[in-house]
Short mmCIF file of C-alpha atoms (C1' of nucleotides) in Angstrom, two decimals:
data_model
loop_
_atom_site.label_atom_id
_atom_site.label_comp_id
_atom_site.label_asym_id
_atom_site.label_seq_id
_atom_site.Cartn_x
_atom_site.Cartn_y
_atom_site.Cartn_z
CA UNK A 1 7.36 -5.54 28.54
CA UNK A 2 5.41 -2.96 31.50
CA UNK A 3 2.55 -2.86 32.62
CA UNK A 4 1.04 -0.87 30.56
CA UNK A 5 2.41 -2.56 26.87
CA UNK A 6 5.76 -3.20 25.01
CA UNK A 7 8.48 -0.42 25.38
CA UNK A 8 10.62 -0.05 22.92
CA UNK A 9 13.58 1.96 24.24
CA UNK A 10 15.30 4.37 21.93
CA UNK A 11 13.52 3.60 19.06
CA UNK A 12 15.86 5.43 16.13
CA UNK A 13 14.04 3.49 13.29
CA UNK A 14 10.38 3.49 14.30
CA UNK A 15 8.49 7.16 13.79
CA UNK A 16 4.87 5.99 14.09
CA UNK A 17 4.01 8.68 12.21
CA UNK A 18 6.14 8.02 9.27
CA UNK A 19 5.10 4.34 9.19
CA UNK A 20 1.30 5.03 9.46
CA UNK A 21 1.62 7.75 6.91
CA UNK A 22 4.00 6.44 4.88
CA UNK A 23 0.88 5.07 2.50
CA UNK A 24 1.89 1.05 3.25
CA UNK A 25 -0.86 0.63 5.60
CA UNK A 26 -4.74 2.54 5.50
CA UNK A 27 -6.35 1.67 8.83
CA UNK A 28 -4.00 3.33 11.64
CA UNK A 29 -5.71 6.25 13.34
CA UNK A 30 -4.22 9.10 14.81
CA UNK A 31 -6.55 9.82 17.73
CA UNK A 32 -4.45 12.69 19.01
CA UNK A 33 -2.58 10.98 22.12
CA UNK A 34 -1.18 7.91 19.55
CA UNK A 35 -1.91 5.77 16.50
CA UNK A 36 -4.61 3.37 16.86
CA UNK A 37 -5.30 -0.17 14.81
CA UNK A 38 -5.92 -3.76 15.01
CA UNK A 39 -3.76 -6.65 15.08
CA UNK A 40 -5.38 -9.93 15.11
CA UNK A 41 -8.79 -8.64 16.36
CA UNK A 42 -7.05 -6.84 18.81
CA UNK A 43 -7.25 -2.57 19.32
CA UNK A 44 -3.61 -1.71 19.36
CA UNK A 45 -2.35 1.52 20.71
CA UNK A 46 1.25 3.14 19.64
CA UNK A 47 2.71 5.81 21.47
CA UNK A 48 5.28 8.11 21.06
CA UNK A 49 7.50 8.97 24.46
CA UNK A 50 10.07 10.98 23.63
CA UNK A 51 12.69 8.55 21.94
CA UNK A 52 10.40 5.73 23.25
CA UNK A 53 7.97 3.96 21.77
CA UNK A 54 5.42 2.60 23.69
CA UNK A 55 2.60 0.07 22.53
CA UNK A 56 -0.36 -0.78 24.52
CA UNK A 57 -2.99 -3.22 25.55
CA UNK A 58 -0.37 -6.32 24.41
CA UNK A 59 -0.86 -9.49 26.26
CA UNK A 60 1.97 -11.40 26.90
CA UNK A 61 0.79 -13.97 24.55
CA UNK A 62 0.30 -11.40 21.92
CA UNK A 63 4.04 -9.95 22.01
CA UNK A 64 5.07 -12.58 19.18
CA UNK A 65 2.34 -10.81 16.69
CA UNK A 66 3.07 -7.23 17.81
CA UNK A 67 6.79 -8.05 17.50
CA UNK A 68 5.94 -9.74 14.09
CA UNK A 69 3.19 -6.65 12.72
CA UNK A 70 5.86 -4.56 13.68
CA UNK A 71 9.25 -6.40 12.11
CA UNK A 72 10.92 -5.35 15.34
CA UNK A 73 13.28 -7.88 14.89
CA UNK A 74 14.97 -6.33 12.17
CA UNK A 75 18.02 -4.51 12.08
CA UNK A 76 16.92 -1.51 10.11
CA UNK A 77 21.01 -0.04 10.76
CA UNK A 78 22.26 -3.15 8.81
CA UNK A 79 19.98 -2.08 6.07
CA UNK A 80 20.55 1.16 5.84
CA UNK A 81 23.86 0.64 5.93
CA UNK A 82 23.96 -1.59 2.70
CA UNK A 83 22.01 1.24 0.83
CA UNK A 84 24.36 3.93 2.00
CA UNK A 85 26.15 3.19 -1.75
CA UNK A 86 23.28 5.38 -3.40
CA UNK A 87 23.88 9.19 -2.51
CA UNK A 88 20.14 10.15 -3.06
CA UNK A 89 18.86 7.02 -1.27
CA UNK A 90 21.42 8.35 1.81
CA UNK A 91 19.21 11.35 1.94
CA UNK A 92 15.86 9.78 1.60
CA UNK A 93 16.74 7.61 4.42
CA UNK A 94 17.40 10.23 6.35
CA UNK A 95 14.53 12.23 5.69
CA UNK A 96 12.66 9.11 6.66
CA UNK A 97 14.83 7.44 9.02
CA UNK A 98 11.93 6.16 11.31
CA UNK A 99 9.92 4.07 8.65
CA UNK A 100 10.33 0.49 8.61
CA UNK A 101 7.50 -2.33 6.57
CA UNK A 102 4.86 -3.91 8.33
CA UNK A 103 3.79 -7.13 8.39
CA UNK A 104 0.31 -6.57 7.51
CA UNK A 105 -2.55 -9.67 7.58
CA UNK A 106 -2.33 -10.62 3.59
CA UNK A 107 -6.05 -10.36 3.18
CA UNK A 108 -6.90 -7.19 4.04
CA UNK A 109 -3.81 -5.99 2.00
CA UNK A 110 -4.72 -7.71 -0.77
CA UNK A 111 -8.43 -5.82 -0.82
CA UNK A 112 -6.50 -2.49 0.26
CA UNK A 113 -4.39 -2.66 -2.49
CA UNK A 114 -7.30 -3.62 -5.31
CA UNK A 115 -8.95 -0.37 -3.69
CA UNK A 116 -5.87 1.66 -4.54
CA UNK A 117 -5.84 1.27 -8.04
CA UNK A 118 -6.28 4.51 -9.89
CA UNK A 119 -7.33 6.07 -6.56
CA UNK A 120 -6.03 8.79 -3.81
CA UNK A 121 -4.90 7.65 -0.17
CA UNK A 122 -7.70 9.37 1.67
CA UNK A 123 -10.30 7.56 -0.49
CA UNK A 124 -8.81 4.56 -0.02
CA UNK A 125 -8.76 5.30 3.49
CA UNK A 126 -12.70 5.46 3.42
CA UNK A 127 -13.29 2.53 1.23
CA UNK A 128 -11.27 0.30 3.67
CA UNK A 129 -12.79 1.69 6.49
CA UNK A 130 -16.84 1.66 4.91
CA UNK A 131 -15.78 -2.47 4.22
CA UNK A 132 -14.89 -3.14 7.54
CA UNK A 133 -18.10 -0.87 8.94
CA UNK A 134 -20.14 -3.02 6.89
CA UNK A 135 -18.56 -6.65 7.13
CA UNK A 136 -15.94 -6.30 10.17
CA UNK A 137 -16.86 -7.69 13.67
CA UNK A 138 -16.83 -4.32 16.26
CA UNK A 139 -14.56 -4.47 18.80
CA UNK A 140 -15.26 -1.57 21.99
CA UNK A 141 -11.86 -0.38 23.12
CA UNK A 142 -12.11 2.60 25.95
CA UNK A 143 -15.46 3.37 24.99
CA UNK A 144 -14.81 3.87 21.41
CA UNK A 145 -16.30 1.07 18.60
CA UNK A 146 -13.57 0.03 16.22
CA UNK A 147 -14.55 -2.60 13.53
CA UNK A 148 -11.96 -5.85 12.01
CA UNK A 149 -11.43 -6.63 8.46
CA UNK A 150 -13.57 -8.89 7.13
CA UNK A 151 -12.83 -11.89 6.86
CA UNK A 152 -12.06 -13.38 3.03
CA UNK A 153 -15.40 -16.12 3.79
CA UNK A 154 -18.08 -13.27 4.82
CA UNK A 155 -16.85 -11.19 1.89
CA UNK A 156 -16.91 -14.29 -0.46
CA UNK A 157 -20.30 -14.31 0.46
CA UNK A 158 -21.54 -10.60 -0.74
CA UNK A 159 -22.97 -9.35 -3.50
CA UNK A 160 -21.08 -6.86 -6.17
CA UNK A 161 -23.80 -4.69 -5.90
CA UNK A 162 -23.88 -4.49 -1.95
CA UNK A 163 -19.99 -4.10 -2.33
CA UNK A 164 -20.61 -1.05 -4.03
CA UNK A 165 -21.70 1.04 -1.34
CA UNK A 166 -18.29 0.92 0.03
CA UNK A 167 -17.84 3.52 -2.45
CA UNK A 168 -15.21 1.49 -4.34
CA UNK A 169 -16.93 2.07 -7.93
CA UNK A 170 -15.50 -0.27 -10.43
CA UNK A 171 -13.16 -2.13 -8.18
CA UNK A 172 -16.70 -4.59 -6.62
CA UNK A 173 -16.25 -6.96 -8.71
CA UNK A 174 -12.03 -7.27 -7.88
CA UNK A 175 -12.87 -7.58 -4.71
CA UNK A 176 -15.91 -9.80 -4.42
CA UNK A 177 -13.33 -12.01 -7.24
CA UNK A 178 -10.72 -12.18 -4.81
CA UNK A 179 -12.55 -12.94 -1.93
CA UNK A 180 -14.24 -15.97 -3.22
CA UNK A 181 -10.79 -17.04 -4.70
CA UNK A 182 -9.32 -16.91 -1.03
CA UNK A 183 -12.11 -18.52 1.03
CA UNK A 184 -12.67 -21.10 -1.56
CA UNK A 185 -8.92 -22.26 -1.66
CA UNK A 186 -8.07 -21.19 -5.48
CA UNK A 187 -5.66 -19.01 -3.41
CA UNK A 188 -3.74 -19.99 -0.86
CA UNK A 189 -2.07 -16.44 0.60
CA UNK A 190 0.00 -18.18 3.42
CA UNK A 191 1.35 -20.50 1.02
CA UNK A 192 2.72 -17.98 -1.44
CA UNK A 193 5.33 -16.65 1.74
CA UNK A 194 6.97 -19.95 0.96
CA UNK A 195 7.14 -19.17 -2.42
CA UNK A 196 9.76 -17.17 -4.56
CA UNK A 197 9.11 -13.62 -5.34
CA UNK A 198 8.27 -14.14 -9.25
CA UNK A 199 6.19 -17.67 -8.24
CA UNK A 200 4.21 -15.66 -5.25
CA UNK A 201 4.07 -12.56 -8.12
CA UNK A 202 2.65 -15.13 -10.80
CA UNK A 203 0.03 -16.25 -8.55
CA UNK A 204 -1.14 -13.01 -7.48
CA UNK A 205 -1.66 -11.63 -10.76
CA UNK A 206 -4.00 -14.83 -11.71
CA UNK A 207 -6.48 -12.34 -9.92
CA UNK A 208 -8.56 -9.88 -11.56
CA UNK A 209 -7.49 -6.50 -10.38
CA UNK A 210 -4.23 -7.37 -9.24
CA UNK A 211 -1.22 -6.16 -11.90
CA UNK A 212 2.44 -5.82 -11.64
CA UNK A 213 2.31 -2.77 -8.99
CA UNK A 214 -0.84 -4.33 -7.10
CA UNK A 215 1.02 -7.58 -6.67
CA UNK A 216 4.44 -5.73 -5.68
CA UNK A 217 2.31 -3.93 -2.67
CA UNK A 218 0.93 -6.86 -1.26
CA UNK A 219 4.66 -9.27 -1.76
CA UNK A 220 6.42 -6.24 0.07
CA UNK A 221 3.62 -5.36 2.59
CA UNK A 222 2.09 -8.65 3.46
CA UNK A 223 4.43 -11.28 2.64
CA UNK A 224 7.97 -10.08 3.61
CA UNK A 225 9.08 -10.56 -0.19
CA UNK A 226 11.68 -7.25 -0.58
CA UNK A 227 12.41 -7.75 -3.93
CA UNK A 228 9.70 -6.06 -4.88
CA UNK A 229 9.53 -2.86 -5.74
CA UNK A 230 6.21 -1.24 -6.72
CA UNK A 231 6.21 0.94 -9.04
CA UNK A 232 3.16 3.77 -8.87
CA UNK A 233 2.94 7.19 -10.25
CA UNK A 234 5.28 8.84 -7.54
CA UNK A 235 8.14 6.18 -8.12
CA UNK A 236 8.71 6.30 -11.95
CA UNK A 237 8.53 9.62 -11.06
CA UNK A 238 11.84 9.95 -8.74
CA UNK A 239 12.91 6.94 -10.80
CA UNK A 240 12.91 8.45 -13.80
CA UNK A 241 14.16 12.08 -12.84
CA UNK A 242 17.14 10.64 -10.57
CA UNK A 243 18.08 7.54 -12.17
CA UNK A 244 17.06 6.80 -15.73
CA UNK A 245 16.83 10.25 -17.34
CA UNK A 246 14.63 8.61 -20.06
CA UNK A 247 10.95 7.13 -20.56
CA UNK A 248 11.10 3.27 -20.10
CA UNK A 249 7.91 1.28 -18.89
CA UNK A 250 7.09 0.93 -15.40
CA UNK A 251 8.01 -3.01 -15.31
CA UNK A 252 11.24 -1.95 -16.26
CA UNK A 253 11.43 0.83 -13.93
CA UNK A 254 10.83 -2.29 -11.31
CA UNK A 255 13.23 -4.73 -13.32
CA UNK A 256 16.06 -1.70 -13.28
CA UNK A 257 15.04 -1.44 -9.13
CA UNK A 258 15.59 -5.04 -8.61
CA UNK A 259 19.09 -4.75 -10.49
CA UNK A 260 20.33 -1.79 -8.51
CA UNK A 261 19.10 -2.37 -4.94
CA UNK A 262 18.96 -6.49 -5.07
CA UNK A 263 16.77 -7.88 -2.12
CA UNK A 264 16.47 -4.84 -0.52
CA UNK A 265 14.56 -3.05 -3.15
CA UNK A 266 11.60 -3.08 -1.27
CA UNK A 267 13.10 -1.24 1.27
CA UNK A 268 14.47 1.17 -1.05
CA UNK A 269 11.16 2.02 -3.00
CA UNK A 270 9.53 3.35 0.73
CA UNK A 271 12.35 5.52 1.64
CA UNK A 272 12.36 7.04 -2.06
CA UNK A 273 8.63 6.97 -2.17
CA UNK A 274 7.99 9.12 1.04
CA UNK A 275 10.73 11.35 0.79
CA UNK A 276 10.01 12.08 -3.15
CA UNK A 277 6.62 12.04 -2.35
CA UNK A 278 6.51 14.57 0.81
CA UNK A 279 9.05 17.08 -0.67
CA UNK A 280 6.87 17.35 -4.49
CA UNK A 281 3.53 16.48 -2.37
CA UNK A 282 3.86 19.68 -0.10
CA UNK A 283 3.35 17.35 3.27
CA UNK A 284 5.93 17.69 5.99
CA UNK A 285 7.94 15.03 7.44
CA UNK A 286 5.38 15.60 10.99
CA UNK A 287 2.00 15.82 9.89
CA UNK A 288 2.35 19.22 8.52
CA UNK A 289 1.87 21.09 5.59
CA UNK A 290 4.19 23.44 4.29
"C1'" DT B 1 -15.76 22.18 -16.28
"C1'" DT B 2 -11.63 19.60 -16.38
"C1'" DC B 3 -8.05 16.96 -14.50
"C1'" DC B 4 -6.14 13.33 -11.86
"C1'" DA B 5 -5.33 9.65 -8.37
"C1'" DG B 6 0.12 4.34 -4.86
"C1'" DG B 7 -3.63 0.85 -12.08
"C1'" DC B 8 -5.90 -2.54 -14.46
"C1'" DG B 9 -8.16 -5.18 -18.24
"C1'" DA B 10 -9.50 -5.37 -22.92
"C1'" DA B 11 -8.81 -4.37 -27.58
"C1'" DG B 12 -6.10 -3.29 -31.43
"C1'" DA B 13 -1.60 -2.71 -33.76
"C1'" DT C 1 4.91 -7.26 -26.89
"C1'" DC C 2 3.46 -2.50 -26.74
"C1'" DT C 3 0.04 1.40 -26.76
"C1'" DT C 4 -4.41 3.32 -26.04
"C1'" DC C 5 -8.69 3.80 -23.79
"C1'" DG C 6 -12.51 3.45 -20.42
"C1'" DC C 7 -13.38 2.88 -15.78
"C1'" DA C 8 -16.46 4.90 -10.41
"C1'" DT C 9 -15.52 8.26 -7.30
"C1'" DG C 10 -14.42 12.62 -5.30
"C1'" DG C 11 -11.28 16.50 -4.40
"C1'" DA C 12 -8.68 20.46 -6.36
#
DNA sequence: TTCCAGGCGAAGA
DNA sequence: TCTTCGCATGGA
C-alpha cells in the first residue's frame, strides 16, 4: 500500500490488458493512461508501471475487495506449473502469461453473460454499459461520470419493453427473468459459492437464458468454481482442431476439458481461449492489430 | 444482400 | 437424447 493505491511489485502474472481484454469481464475502460472500472461502487484505476502494477483510489478498508476482484492471492506459478504437462497449453500460457480470473460481483455477470448469447464482445460491451446508463447509480470520479450495475431489485422492477432499449433484442425477457428470480430470493447467488460445481451448475440453468456455456461463465467468473470450462464457438474450435480431431457436442467438449485439466480447467479454457482466439482473430497480444 | 456472433429454448425425431 | 430452427441487433 502508497499513497496513491496498491502496488503490486513485479507483477509477472497480471497484464491489465490481457485480463480486461481477455473477454471475462465487459466494463473495464481503457482511458489511455490505465484501465478504469468499479468495484463495489467504487471507480477503480489500474496502472501499468513498467513491471509494476499500480491500482488507485483503494482505501485501506477496501484492499480486502481489490485483493479479492483481483485473486491476488493466488499463485498463478503453481498453476501454471501443473498445466505445463500439455505442450500447446505451455504455449498459450505463454502467449498469455499475464491473465489471471476475476472475481467479478455474480449479478452483473450473470446479466453480462445472458447478453452474450449469440452476440459479439463489442455489443455486449454496449448493452452492459446502456443497462447501467439507464438503471446504475453515477458515480463522478476526476470529473468524469461513471455509472454502477444495477442492482438485481431496481432491475426486478422494469419492464421487458423498457429493457429493450438497452439494445439487447431478444435477451429482455432473460434478463428481466433473472432479475426478479434474484431480488425475490428464488435465487440465492452467494449461496451457490458454497455449493458444488454441478449443484451451483443445476441451479443456474433453472434460469431462462442461462445454458451449459452461460452457466460455465458465470461458475468460473463469478463464483471461483474452476471446473468449469465454457465452451463457446472459439473453444470447440481449438478443442476440436488440437485435441479431439473429430465432431463431438460441445457438453462433451466441456466433459472431455474437465477430464484432462481436472480443477483447473477453468484456468485452462482462458489461456486457450485468448491465445486461439488472438492468433485466428487477427488481434495482437497489446491492443494491436496485425 | 448475406453471414455470423463467447447460445438458448422449443419442437420434432 | 439428439438435431434443427428462429431469435434482435449490428458489423463485415
Amino acid at each position: 500500500m502508497t499513497d496513491l493505491g496498491l502496488l503490486i511489485k513485479d507483477a509477472n502474472n497480471f497484464e491489465p490488458y490481457q485480463v480486461f481484454e481477455s473477454g471475462q469481464c465487459f466494463r473495464w475502460e481503457n482511458d489511455g493512461d490505465g484501465y478504469a472500472g468499479i468495484i463495489k461502487d467504487k471507480v477503480i484505476k489500474v496502472k501499468k508501471l513498467d513491471r509494476d502494477i499500480l491500482i488507485e483510489n483503494v482505501s485501506k478498508e477496501e484492499i480486502n475487495d481489490v485483493i479479492y476482484y483481483f485473486d491476488l492471492d493466488r499463485d498463478y506459478n503453481e498453476i501454471k506449473g501443473k498445466l505445463q504437462f500439455d505442450a500447446y497449453l505451455r504455449e498459450a500460457m505463454e502467449y498469455g502469461s499475464g491473465l489471471r480470473i476475476l472475481n467479478q460481483e455474480p449479478f452483473e455477470c450473470l446479466i453480462s453473460y445472458i447478453v452474450s448469447s449469440n452476440n459479439r464482445i463489442p455489443q455486449i460491451k454496449r448493452v452492459v454499459d446502456n443497462l447501467s446508463k439507464m438503471y446504475g447509480k453515477p458515480i463522478k470520479y476526476r470529473g468524469k461520470t461513471y455509472y454502477t450495475f444495477p442492482s438485481p431489485d431496481v432491475l426486478a422492477n422494469v419492464q421487458i419493453c423498457e429493457v429493450q432499449e438497452s439494445r439487447c433484442g431478444f435477451r429482455a425477457e432473460y434478463i428481466c427473468d433473472a432479475a426478479k428470480r434474484v431480488a425475490w430470493g428464488d435465487l440465492d447467488l452467494s449461496a451457490l459459492k458454497g455449493q458444488d460445481y454441478f449443484t451451483a451448475k443445476a441451479e443456474l440453468m433453472k434460469v431462462k437464458g442461462i445454458g451449459e456455456k452461460v452457466a460455465d461463465c458465470i461458475l468460473l467468473y463469478s463464483l471461483q468454481k474452476y471446473e468449469a470450462f465454457p465452451v463457446d464457438v472459439w473453444v470447440n474450435r481449438v478443442m476440436t482442431e488440437i485435441y479431439i480431431h473429430q465432431k463431438i457436442s460441445l457438453k462433451k467438449v466441456g466433459e472431455f476439458a474437465r477430464e484432462r485439466f481436472g480443477n483447473l480447467a477453468g484456468f485452462a479454457q482462458l489461456y486457450l481461449f485468448y491465445y486461439y482466439r488472438n492468433k485466428r482473430g487477427g488481434v495482437t497480444n497489446d491492443g494491436g492489430i496485425n
